PDB file of C-alpha atoms in Angstrom:
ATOM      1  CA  UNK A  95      42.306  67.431 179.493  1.00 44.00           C
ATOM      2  CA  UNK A  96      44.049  63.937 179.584  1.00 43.00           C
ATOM      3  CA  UNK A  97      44.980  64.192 175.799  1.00 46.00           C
ATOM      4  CA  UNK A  98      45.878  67.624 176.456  1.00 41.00           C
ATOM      5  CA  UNK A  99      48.382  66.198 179.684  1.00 39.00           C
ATOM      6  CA  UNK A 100      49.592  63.063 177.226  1.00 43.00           C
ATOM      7  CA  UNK A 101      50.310  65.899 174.257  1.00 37.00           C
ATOM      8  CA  UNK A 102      52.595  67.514 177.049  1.00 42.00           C
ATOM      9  CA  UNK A 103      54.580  64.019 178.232  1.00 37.00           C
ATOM     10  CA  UNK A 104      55.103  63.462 174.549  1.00 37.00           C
ATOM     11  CA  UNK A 105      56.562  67.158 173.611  1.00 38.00           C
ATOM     12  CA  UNK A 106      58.844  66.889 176.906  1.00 39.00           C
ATOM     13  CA  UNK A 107      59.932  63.630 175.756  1.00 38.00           C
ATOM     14  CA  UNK A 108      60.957  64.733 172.347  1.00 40.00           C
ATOM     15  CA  UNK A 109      62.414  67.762 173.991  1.00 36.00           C
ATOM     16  CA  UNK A 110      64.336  65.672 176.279  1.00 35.00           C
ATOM     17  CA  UNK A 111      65.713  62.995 173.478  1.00 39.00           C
ATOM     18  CA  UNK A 112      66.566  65.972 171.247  1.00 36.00           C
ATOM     19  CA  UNK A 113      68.854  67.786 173.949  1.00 37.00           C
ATOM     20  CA  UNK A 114      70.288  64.515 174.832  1.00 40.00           C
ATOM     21  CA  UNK A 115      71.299  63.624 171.399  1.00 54.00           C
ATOM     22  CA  UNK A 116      70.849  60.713 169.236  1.00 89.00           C
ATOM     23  CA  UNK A 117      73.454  57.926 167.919  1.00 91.00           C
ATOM     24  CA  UNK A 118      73.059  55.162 165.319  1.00 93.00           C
ATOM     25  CA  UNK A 119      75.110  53.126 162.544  1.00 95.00           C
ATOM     26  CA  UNK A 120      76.020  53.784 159.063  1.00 96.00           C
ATOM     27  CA  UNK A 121      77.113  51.443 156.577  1.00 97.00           C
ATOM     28  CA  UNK A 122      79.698  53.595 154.876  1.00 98.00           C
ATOM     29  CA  UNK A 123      80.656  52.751 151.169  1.00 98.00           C
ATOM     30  CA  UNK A 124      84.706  53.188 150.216  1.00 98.00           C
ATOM     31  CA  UNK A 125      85.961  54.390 146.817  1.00 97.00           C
ATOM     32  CA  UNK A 126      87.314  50.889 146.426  1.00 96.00           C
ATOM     33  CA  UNK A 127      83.555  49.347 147.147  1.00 97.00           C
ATOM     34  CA  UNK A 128      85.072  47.963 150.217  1.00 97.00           C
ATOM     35  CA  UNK A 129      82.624  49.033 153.575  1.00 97.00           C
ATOM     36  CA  UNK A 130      83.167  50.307 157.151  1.00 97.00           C
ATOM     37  CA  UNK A 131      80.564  50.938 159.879  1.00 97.00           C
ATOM     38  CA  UNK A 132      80.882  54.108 161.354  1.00 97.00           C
ATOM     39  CA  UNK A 133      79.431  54.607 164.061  1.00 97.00           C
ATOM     40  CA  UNK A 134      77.742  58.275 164.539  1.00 96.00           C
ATOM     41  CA  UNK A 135      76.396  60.316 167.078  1.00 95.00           C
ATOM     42  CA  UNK A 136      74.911  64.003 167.167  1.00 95.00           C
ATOM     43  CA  UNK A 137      74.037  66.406 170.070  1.00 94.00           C
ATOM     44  CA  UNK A 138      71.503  69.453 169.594  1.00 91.00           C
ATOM     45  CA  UNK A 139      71.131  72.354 172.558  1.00 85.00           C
ATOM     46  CA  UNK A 140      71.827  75.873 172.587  1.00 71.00           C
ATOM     47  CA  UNK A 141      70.002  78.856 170.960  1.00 72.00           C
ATOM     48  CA  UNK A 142      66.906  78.914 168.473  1.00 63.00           C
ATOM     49  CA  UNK A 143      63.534  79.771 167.616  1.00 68.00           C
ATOM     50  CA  UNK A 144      60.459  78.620 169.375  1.00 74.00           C
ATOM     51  CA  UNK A 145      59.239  75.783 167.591  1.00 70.00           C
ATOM     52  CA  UNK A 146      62.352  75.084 165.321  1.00 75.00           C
ATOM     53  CA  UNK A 147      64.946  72.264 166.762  1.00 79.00           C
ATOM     54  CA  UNK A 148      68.312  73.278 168.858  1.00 87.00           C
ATOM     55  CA  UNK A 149      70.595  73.438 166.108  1.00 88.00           C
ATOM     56  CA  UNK A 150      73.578  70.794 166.133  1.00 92.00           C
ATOM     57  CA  UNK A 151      76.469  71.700 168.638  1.00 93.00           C
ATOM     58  CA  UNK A 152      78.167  68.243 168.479  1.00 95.00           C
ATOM     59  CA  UNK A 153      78.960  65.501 165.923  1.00 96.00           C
ATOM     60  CA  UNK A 154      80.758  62.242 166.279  1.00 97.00           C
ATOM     61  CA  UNK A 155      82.291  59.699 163.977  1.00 98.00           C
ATOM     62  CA  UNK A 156      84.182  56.260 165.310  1.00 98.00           C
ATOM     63  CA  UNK A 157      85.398  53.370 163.146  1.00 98.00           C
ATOM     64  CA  UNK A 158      87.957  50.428 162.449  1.00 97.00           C
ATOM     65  CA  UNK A 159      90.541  50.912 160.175  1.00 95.00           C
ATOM     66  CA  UNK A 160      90.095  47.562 158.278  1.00 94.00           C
ATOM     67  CA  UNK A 161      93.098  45.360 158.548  1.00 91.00           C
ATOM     68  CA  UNK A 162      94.437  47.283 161.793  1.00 92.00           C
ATOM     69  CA  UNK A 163      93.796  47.633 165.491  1.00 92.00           C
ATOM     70  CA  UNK A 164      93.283  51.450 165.079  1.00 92.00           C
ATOM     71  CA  UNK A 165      89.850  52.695 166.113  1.00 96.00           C
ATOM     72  CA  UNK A 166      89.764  56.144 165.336  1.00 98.00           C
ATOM     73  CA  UNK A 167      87.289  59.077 166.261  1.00 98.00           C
ATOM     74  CA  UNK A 168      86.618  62.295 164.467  1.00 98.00           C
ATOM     75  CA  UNK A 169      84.495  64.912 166.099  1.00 97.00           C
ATOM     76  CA  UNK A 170      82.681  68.157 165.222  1.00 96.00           C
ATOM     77  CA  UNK A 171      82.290  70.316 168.726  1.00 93.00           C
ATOM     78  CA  UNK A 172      80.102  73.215 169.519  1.00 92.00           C
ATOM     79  CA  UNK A 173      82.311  76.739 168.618  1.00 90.00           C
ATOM     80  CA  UNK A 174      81.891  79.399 170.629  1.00 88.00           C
ATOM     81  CA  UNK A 175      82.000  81.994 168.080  1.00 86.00           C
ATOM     82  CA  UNK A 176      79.865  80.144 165.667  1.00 89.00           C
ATOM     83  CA  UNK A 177      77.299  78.998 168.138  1.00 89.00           C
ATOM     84  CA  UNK A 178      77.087  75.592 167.288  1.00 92.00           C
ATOM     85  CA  UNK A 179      79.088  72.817 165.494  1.00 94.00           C
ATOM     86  CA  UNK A 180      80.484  74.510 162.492  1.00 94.00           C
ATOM     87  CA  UNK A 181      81.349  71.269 160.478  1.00 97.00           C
ATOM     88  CA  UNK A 182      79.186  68.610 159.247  1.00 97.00           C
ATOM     89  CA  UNK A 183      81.281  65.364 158.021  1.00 98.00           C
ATOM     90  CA  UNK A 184      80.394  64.393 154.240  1.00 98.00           C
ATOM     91  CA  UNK A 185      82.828  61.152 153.637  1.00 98.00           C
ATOM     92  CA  UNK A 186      85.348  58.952 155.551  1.00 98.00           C
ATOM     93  CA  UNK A 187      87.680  57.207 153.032  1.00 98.00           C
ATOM     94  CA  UNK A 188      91.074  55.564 153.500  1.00 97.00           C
ATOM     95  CA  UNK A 189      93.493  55.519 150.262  1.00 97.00           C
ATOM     96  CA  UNK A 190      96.884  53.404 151.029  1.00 95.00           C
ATOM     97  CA  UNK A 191      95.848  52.851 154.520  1.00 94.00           C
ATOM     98  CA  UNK A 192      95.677  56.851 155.186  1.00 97.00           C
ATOM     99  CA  UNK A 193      92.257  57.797 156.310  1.00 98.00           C
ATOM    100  CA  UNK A 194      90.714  60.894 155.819  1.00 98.00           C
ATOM    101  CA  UNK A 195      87.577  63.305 156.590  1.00 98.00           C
ATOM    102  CA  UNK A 196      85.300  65.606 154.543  1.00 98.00           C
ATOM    103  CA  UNK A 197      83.377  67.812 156.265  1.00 98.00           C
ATOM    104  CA  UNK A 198      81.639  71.721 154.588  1.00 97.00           C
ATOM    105  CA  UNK A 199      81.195  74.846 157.033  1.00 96.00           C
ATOM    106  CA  UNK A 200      77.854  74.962 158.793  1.00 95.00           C
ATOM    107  CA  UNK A 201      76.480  78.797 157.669  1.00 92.00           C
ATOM    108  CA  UNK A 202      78.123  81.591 156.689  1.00 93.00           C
ATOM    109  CA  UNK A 203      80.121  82.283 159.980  1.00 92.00           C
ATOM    110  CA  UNK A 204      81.950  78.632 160.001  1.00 94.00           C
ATOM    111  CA  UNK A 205      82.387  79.142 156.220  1.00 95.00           C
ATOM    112  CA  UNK A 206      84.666  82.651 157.192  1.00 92.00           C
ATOM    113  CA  UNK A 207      86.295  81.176 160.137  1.00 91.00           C
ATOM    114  CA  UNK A 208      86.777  78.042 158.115  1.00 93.00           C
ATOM    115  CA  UNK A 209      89.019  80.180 155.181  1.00 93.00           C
ATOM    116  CA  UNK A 210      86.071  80.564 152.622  1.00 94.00           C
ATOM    117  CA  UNK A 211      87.379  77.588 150.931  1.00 95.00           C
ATOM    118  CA  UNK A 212      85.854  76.915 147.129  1.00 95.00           C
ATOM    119  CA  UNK A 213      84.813  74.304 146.803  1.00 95.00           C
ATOM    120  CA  UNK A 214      83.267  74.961 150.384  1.00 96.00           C
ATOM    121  CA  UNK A 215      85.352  71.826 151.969  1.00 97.00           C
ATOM    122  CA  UNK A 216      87.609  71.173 155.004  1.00 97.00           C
ATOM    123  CA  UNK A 217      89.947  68.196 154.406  1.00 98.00           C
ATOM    124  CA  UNK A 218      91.636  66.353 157.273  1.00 98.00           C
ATOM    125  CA  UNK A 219      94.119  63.591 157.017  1.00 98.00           C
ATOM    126  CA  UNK A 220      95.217  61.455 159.932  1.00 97.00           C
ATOM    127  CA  UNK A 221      98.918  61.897 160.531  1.00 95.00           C
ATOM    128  CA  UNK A 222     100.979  60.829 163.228  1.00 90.00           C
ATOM    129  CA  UNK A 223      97.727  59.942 165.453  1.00 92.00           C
ATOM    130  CA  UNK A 224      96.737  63.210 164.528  1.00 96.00           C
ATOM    131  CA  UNK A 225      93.761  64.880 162.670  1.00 97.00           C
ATOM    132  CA  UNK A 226      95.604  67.317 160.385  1.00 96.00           C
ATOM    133  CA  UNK A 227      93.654  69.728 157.899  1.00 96.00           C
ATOM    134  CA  UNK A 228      95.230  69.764 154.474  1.00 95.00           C
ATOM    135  CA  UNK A 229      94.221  71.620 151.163  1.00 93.00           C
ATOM    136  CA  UNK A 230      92.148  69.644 148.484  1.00 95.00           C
ATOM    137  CA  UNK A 231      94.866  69.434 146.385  1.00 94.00           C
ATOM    138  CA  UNK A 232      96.206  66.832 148.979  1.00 95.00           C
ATOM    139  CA  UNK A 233      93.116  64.902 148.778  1.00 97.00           C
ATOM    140  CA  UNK A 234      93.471  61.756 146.152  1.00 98.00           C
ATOM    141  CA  UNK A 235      91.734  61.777 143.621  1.00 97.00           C
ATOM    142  CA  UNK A 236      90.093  58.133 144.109  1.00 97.00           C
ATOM    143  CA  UNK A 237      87.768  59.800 146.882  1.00 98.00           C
ATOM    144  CA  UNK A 238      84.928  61.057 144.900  1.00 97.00           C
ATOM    145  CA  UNK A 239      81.169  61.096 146.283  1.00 97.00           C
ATOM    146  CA  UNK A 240      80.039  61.847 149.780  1.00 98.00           C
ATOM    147  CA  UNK A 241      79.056  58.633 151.471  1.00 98.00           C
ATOM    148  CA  UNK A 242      77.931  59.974 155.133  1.00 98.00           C
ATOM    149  CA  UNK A 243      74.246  61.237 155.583  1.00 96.00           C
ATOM    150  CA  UNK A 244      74.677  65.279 155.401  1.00 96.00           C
ATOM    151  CA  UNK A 245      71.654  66.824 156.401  1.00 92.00           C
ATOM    152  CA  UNK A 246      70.102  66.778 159.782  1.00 89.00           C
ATOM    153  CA  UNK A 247      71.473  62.999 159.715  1.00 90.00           C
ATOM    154  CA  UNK A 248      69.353  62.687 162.990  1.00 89.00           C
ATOM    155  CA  UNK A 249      65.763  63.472 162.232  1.00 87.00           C
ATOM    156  CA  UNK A 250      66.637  61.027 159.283  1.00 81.00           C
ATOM    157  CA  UNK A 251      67.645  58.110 161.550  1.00 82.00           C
ATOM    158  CA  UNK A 252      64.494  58.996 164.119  1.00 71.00           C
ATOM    159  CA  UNK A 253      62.005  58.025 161.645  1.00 64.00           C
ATOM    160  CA  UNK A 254      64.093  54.376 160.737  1.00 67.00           C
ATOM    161  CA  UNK A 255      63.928  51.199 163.086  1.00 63.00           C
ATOM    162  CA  UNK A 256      67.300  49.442 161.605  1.00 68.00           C
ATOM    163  CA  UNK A 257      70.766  49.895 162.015  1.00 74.00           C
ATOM    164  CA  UNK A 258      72.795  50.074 160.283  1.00 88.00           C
ATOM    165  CA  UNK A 259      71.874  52.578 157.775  1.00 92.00           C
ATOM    166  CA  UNK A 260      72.865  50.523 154.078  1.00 94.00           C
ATOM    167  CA  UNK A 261      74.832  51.979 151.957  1.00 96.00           C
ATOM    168  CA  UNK A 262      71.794  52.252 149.483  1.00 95.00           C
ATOM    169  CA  UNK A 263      69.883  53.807 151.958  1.00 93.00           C
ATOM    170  CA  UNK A 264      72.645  56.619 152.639  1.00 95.00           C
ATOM    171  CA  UNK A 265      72.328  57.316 148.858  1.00 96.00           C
ATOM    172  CA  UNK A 266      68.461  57.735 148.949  1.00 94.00           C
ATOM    173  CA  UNK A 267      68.774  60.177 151.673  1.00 94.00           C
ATOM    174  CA  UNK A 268      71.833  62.212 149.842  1.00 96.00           C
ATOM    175  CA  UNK A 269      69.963  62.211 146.695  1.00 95.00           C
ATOM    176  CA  UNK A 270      67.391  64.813 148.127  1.00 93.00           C
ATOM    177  CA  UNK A 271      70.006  67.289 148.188  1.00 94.00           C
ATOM    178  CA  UNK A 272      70.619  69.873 144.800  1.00 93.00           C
ATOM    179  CA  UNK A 273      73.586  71.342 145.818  1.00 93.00           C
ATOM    180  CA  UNK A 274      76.608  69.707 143.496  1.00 94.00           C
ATOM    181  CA  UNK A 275      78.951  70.088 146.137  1.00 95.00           C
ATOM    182  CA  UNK A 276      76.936  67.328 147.378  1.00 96.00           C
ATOM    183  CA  UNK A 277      76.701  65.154 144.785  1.00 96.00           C
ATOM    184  CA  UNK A 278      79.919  64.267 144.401  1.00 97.00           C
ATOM    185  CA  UNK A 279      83.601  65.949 145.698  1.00 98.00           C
ATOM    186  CA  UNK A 280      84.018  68.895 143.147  1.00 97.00           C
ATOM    187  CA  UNK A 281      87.701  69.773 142.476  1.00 96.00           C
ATOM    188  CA  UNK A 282      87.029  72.655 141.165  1.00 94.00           C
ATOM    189  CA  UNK A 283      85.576  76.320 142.429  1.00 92.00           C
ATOM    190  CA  UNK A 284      81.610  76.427 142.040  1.00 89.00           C
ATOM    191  CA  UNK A 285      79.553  79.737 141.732  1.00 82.00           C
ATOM    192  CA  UNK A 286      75.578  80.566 142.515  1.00 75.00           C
ATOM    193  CA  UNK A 287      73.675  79.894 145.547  1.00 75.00           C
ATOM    194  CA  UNK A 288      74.996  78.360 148.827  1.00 77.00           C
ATOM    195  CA  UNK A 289      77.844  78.901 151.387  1.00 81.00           C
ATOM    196  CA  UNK A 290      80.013  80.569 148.710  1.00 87.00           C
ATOM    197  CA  UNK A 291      77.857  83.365 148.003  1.00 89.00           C
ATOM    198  CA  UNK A 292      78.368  84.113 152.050  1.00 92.00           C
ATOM    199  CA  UNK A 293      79.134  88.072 152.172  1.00 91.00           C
ATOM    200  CA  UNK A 294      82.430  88.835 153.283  1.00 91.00           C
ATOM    201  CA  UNK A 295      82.539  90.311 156.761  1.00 88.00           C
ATOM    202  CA  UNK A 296      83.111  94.836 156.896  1.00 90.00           C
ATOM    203  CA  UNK A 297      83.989  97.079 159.558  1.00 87.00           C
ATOM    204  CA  UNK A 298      82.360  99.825 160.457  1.00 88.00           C
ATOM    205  CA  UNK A 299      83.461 102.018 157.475  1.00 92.00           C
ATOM    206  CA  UNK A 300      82.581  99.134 155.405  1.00 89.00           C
ATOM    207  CA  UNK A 301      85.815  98.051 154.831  1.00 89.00           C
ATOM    208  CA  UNK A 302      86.072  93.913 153.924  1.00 89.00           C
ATOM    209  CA  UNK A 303      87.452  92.026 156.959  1.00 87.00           C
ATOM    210  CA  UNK A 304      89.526  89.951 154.926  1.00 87.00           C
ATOM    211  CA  UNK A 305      93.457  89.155 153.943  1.00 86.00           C
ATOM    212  CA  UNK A 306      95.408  90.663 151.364  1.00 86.00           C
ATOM    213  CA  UNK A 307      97.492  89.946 148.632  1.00 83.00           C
ATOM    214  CA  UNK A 308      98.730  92.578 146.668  1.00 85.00           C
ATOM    215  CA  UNK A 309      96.137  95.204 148.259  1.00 85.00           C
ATOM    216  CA  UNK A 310      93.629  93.382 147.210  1.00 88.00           C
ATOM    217  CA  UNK A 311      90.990  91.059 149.129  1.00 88.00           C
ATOM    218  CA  UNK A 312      90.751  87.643 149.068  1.00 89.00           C
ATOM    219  CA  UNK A 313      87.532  86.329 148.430  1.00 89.00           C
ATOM    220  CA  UNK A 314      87.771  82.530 148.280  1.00 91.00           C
ATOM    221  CA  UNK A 315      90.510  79.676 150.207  1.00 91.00           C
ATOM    222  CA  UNK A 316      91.900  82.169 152.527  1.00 88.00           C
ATOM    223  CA  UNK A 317      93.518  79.254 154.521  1.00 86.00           C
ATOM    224  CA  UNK A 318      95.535  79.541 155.902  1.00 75.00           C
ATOM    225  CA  UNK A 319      95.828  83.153 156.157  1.00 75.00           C
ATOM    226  CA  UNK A 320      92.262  82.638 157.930  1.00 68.00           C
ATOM    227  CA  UNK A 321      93.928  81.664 161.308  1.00 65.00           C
ATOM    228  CA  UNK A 322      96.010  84.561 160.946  1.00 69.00           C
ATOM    229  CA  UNK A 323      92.799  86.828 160.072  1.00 68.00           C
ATOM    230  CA  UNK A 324      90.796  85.341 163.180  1.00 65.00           C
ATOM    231  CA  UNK A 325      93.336  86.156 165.499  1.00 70.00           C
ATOM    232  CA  UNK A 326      93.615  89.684 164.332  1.00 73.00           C
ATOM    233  CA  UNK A 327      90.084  89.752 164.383  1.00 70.00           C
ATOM    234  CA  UNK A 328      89.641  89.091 168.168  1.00 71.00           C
ATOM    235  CA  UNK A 329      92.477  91.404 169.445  1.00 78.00           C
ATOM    236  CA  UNK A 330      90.550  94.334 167.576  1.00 76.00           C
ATOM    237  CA  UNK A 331      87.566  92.742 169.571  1.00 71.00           C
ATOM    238  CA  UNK A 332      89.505  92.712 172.900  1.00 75.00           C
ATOM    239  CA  UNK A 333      91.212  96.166 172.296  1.00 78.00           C
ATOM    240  CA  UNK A 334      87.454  97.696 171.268  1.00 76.00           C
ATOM    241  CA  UNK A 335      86.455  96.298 174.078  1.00 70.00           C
ATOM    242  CA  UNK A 336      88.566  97.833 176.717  1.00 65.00           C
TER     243      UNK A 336
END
């Protein structure tokens, strides 16, 4: 009975530290081998399976800009339509002291609201004090490989008692992963498994929920005709609705 009552005070705790969140340090590796520490955080609550972890519903990234006084912050937040945090960071790099974010969709949901982009990333530049999304095209070239931890970065850090993460131990961590969006920043459009195959959203006739050029659907980098599409998208809900 007493193992049975310290089995219970251990699940509660792990409960507890999970809903809470969990924050740590990464050793974050430039494309000019220069290195930042970021400092990261991630929340978990909301809606899941019995058994399986709340799934991510906040992510946060603050560093120095090297050589300034800027400390800047980029965050993921929970999206209501999405139910969770639909972007998970995969680089910070700064190219002629401009700074900028990677971050992929989280699911098939983010990936539509996000513009089905292909390669599946979302790009943001820091302008005028400002996070501002731009196309790939925008991003230089010099920024090449992921350099963040991208999968459940958290459970990752649990099981570590040093901070912070090395850059060699980042790589370790990345090089589980099969997905070549993941291995390095693609430039161009990738096919097969993963968050591009996502189905395109139909109505009830089975019509594709989706812009149009010509007559005919997009299917990939809708942005930004996806802001356009969402809003659309919700009056039909609103007008259904009434």
């Amino acid at each position: 009975m007493k193992q049975m009552v310290n089995f219970g005070v251990l699940l509660m705790m792990g409960t507890s530290m999970s809903a809470c969140g969990n924050s740590w340090k990464e050793e974050v590796l430039l494309h000019d081998g220069k290195t930042i520490v970021v400092d990261r955080s991630v929340k978990r609550g909301g809606r899941h399976e019995i058994g399986q972890q709340p799934p991510i519903k906040e992510q946060t990234l603050i560093w120095d800009v090297p050589g300034t006084d800027q400390r800047l912050t980029w965050k993921s937040e929970f999206s209501e339509d999405v139910g969770l945090a639909d972007l998970t960071p995969l680089a910070v790099d700064i190219v002629q002291s401009v700074t900028y974010v990677i971050s992929t969709p989280v699911g098939c949901l983010a990936y539509n609201k996000w513009g089905r982009p292909n390669p599946p990333y979302v790009v943001f530049r820091r302008d005028n004090d400002k996070w501002q999304r731009i196309a790939l095209q925008e991003l230089p070239t010099d920024i090449k490989k992921p350099n963040l931890i991208i999968s459940s970065p958290d459970n990752h850090v649990g099981m570590l008692e040093f901070s912070p993460l090395s850059t060699e131990r980042i790589q370790r961590i990345n090089s589980s992963l099969t997905q070549p969006e993941y291995k390095s920043i693609l430039r161009e459009p990738v096919g097969g498994e993963g968050s591009t195959s996502c189905p395109i959203p139909s109505d009830a006739t089975g019509k594709l929920i989706a812009p149009e050029v010509d007559g005919k659907p997009l299917y990939y980098n809708w942005w930004p005709l996806a802001q356009d599409w969402l809003d659309k998208k919700l009056q039909r809900k609103q007008t259904n609705s009434k």
